[in-house]
Amino acid sequence: MGKGFRIFSVRPFLEHLVCNSHFLRTSIFARTLTTPSSLKDQQDPHSLLKQDPIEICSNLWVKAFSSPPTTTFPNLTGFLSKFDLWVLAYQRCCAHVTGTFPPRNAIHSHVLHDLLSLRNAVVRGNYAWNKKTQQFIRSPNDKPSTELVSKRKLQAMLESDEPCFQDRIVQEVLLMILEPVFEARFSPKSHAFRPGRNAHTVIRTIRSNFAGYLWFVKGDITEIFDNVDRNVVMGCLEQAVRDMKILGLIKSGGQST
């Protein structure tokens, strides 16, 4: 993207797409409340598992890197609709919270139905970020319960900054779609929050390319993402992505943070 975009990365921005919650007197652990029957979809999720999600992602990476740097992507909703990507996102999120990557054929049918309801809510524009009182799908670490939660425990949970598990899934899907688009544009001198790049790659770059320099500027950028100008971020996204559904989903996640 050039020098002006070296410090911006898709990954940390997506991880901060959470909204303020409201205090509602309801149970979030009862399945009948977290996933209302009116929101459940009757379609068989197994019939939607048609492609290898890795192949889907690989094709998007190839398309992004084979296109000119100024290419815009007007239609990414097709990728957002692919249920195979949602299953992969769920697997990755499970690995993050449990340390174990569940095999695709080991995911229970009711989980696939919940995941399909989540996908449909996002695609139809009905998804609300950080909706802790109405969850389509819960973390595998959450124990099923039909008992009402105490007011104190409910308030503590609603005030928590920890994002909902379903938010993590949506973020992961967005990351799989947007990362190749922007990786093809990022400066080769950018190393933060990028796949295959870290502090060690920075050190190797410095040792190989900065041997003739006698001075360096030391700075602390640990708080750089504490106050992100959302208009600037959205402007950067719109230079590459013209899909209004994708942009609207990201914007809705950042408006109430």
Coordinates of C-alpha atoms in Angstrom, one line a residue:
M1 CA 0.0 0.0 0.0
G2 CA 3.0 2.3 0.4
K3 CA 4.6 4.1 3.3
G4 CA 1.4 5.5 4.7
F5 CA 0.0 2.1 5.4
R6 CA 2.9 0.3 7.0
I7 CA 1.5 0.3 10.5
F8 CA -2.0 -0.7 9.6
S9 CA -3.0 -4.3 9.7
V10 CA -6.3 -6.0 9.1
R11 CA -5.8 -8.5 11.9
P12 CA -5.7 -6.2 15.0
F13 CA -8.5 -4.0 13.7
L14 CA -10.9 -7.0 13.2
E15 CA -10.1 -8.2 16.7
H16 CA -11.5 -4.9 18.1
L17 CA -14.8 -5.1 16.4
V18 CA -17.0 -5.2 19.5
C19 CA -19.9 -3.1 20.6
N20 CA -21.2 -1.8 23.9
S21 CA -23.7 -4.1 25.6
H22 CA -27.0 -3.3 27.3
F23 CA -28.2 -4.6 30.6
L24 CA -31.1 -6.9 30.0
R25 CA -32.7 -9.2 32.5
T26 CA -32.6 -12.5 30.7
S27 CA -30.7 -15.8 30.7
I28 CA -27.9 -16.2 28.1
F29 CA -27.2 -19.7 28.9
A30 CA -30.5 -21.3 28.1
R31 CA -30.4 -22.6 24.5
T32 CA -34.1 -21.6 23.9
L33 CA -33.1 -18.0 24.6
T34 CA -29.7 -17.8 23.1
T35 CA -30.8 -19.2 19.8
P36 CA -34.5 -18.4 19.3
S37 CA -36.5 -21.0 17.3
S38 CA -37.6 -18.2 15.0
L39 CA -33.9 -17.5 14.1
K40 CA -33.0 -21.1 13.5
D41 CA -32.8 -22.2 9.9
Q42 CA -34.3 -25.4 8.7
Q43 CA -31.8 -26.0 5.9
D44 CA -29.5 -29.0 6.3
P45 CA -26.0 -27.5 7.0
H46 CA -24.3 -30.7 5.7
S47 CA -25.7 -30.0 2.2
L48 CA -23.8 -26.7 2.2
L49 CA -20.4 -28.4 2.9
K50 CA -19.3 -28.7 -0.7
Q51 CA -15.7 -27.3 -1.0
D52 CA -12.4 -27.5 0.7
P53 CA -12.1 -24.2 2.7
I54 CA -8.3 -24.1 2.3
E55 CA -8.8 -24.3 -1.5
I56 CA -11.3 -21.4 -1.3
C57 CA -8.8 -19.3 0.6
S58 CA -5.9 -20.3 -1.7
N59 CA -7.9 -19.2 -4.7
L60 CA -8.5 -15.8 -3.1
W61 CA -4.8 -15.4 -2.3
V62 CA -3.9 -16.3 -5.9
K63 CA -6.4 -13.8 -7.3
A64 CA -5.3 -11.0 -5.0
F65 CA -1.6 -11.4 -5.8
S66 CA -2.1 -11.9 -9.5
S67 CA -4.1 -8.7 -9.8
P68 CA -2.6 -5.2 -10.1
P69 CA -2.0 -3.5 -6.7
T70 CA -4.8 -0.9 -7.4
T71 CA -7.4 -3.6 -8.1
T72 CA -10.6 -3.2 -6.1
F73 CA -12.8 -6.1 -5.0
P74 CA -16.5 -5.2 -5.5
N75 CA -18.0 -8.5 -4.6
L76 CA -16.7 -10.5 -1.6
T77 CA -20.2 -11.4 -0.3
G78 CA -19.9 -14.7 -2.2
F79 CA -17.0 -15.7 0.0
L80 CA -18.9 -14.4 3.1
S81 CA -21.7 -16.8 2.2
K82 CA -19.6 -19.9 1.8
F83 CA -20.5 -22.1 4.8
D84 CA -17.2 -24.1 4.4
L85 CA -15.3 -20.9 5.5
W86 CA -17.6 -20.6 8.6
V87 CA -16.8 -24.1 9.6
L88 CA -13.1 -23.5 9.3
A89 CA -13.5 -20.2 11.3
Y90 CA -15.3 -22.2 14.0
Q91 CA -12.5 -24.8 14.1
R92 CA -9.8 -22.1 14.4
C93 CA -11.8 -20.3 17.2
C94 CA -12.2 -23.6 19.0
A95 CA -8.4 -24.2 18.8
H96 CA -7.9 -20.7 20.2
V97 CA -10.1 -21.2 23.3
T98 CA -9.5 -24.9 23.9
G99 CA -6.1 -25.6 22.4
T100 CA -7.5 -28.3 20.3
F101 CA -8.5 -28.1 16.6
P102 CA -11.7 -30.1 16.2
P103 CA -11.9 -32.3 13.0
R104 CA -14.6 -31.2 10.6
N105 CA -16.4 -34.6 10.9
A106 CA -16.4 -34.4 14.7
I107 CA -18.5 -31.2 14.9
H108 CA -22.0 -32.0 16.2
S109 CA -25.0 -31.4 14.0
H110 CA -26.6 -28.9 16.4
V111 CA -23.4 -26.9 16.3
L112 CA -23.5 -26.8 12.5
H113 CA -27.2 -25.6 12.7
D114 CA -26.2 -22.9 15.1
L115 CA -23.3 -21.9 12.9
L116 CA -25.6 -21.7 9.9
S117 CA -28.0 -19.4 11.8
L118 CA -25.0 -17.2 12.6
R119 CA -23.9 -17.1 8.9
N120 CA -27.4 -16.3 7.7
A121 CA -27.8 -13.5 10.2
V122 CA -24.5 -11.9 9.0
V123 CA -25.3 -12.3 5.3
R124 CA -28.8 -10.9 5.8
G125 CA -27.5 -7.9 7.7
N126 CA -29.2 -8.9 10.9
Y127 CA -26.1 -9.5 13.0
A128 CA -25.4 -7.4 16.1
W129 CA -21.9 -7.4 17.5
N130 CA -21.4 -8.4 21.1
K131 CA -25.0 -9.4 21.6
K132 CA -24.3 -11.3 24.8
T133 CA -28.0 -11.8 25.6
Q134 CA -28.8 -13.5 22.3
Q135 CA -26.1 -15.8 21.0
F136 CA -26.4 -18.0 18.0
I137 CA -23.5 -20.2 19.0
R138 CA -21.5 -20.5 22.2
S139 CA -18.0 -21.3 23.1
P140 CA -17.2 -25.0 23.5
N141 CA -16.0 -24.1 27.0
D142 CA -19.5 -22.9 28.0
K143 CA -21.4 -25.5 30.0
P144 CA -25.1 -25.9 29.0
S145 CA -27.5 -24.7 31.6
T146 CA -31.2 -24.0 31.8
E147 CA -31.0 -22.1 35.0
L148 CA -31.3 -18.3 35.2
V149 CA -28.1 -16.4 35.9
S150 CA -28.0 -14.2 39.0
K151 CA -28.2 -10.5 38.5
R152 CA -24.7 -10.0 39.8
K153 CA -23.2 -12.6 37.5
L154 CA -25.2 -11.3 34.5
Q155 CA -24.0 -7.7 35.1
A156 CA -20.4 -8.8 35.4
M157 CA -20.6 -10.7 32.2
L158 CA -22.2 -7.8 30.3
E159 CA -19.6 -5.4 31.6
S160 CA -16.8 -7.7 30.5
D161 CA -14.6 -6.6 27.7
E162 CA -14.2 -10.2 26.5
P163 CA -15.8 -10.5 23.1
C164 CA -18.5 -13.1 22.4
F165 CA -17.4 -16.4 20.9
Q166 CA -19.6 -15.8 18.0
D167 CA -17.9 -12.4 17.4
R168 CA -14.6 -14.2 17.2
I169 CA -16.0 -16.5 14.5
V170 CA -17.3 -13.5 12.4
Q171 CA -13.9 -11.8 12.9
E172 CA -12.1 -15.0 11.7
V173 CA -14.3 -15.2 8.6
L174 CA -13.6 -11.5 7.8
L175 CA -9.9 -12.1 8.3
M176 CA -9.8 -15.0 5.9
I177 CA -11.5 -12.9 3.3
L178 CA -9.7 -9.6 3.8
E179 CA -6.2 -10.8 4.7
P180 CA -5.2 -11.9 1.1
V181 CA -6.7 -8.7 -0.4
F182 CA -4.5 -6.5 1.8
E183 CA -1.4 -8.7 2.0
A184 CA -1.0 -8.1 -1.7
R185 CA -0.9 -4.4 -1.1
F186 CA 1.1 -4.1 2.1
S187 CA 4.7 -2.8 2.1
P188 CA 7.4 -5.5 2.2
K189 CA 8.9 -3.4 5.1
S190 CA 5.8 -4.0 7.2
H191 CA 6.1 -6.9 9.7
A192 CA 3.5 -6.4 12.5
F193 CA 0.4 -8.7 12.7
R194 CA 1.1 -10.4 9.4
P195 CA 1.3 -14.1 8.6
G196 CA 4.9 -15.4 8.5
R197 CA 6.3 -12.1 9.9
N198 CA 7.3 -11.2 13.4
A199 CA 10.0 -9.5 15.4
H200 CA 12.6 -12.1 14.2
T201 CA 11.9 -11.2 10.5
V202 CA 12.4 -7.6 11.4
I203 CA 15.8 -8.3 13.0
R204 CA 16.8 -10.3 9.9
T205 CA 15.8 -7.5 7.6
I206 CA 17.7 -4.9 9.7
R207 CA 20.8 -7.1 9.7
S208 CA 20.8 -7.6 6.0
N209 CA 19.6 -4.2 4.8
F210 CA 20.6 -1.6 7.4
A211 CA 24.3 -2.4 7.9
G212 CA 25.4 1.0 6.8
Y213 CA 23.2 3.0 9.2
L214 CA 24.8 4.4 12.4
W215 CA 21.7 5.6 14.2
F216 CA 18.1 4.5 14.8
V217 CA 14.9 6.0 16.2
K218 CA 13.5 4.2 19.2
G219 CA 9.8 4.7 19.9
D220 CA 7.0 3.1 21.9
I221 CA 3.9 2.3 19.8
T222 CA 2.3 -0.1 22.3
E223 CA -0.8 2.1 22.5
I224 CA -1.1 2.8 18.8
F225 CA -4.4 0.9 18.6
D226 CA -6.0 2.4 21.7
N227 CA -7.4 5.3 19.7
V228 CA -7.9 4.3 16.1
D229 CA -9.5 6.8 13.8
R230 CA -12.3 4.7 12.3
N231 CA -12.8 7.0 9.4
V232 CA -9.1 6.6 8.4
V233 CA -9.4 2.8 8.7
M234 CA -12.6 2.7 6.7
G235 CA -11.0 4.9 4.0
C236 CA -8.1 2.5 3.7
L237 CA -10.5 -0.5 3.4
E238 CA -12.6 1.3 0.8
Q239 CA -9.5 1.7 -1.4
A240 CA -9.5 -2.1 -1.9
V241 CA -12.9 -3.3 -1.0
R242 CA -16.1 -2.0 -2.6
D243 CA -18.4 -4.6 -1.3
M244 CA -21.0 -2.7 0.8
K245 CA -22.1 -5.7 2.8
I246 CA -18.5 -6.4 4.0
L247 CA -17.9 -2.7 4.7
G248 CA -21.2 -2.3 6.5
L249 CA -20.4 -5.3 8.7
I250 CA -17.0 -3.9 9.7
K251 CA -18.4 -0.4 10.2
S252 CA -21.2 -1.7 12.5
G253 CA -18.6 -3.4 14.6
G254 CA -16.5 -0.3 15.0
Q255 CA -19.2 2.3 15.6
S256 CA -20.0 1.5 19.2
T257 CA -16.6 0.4 20.5

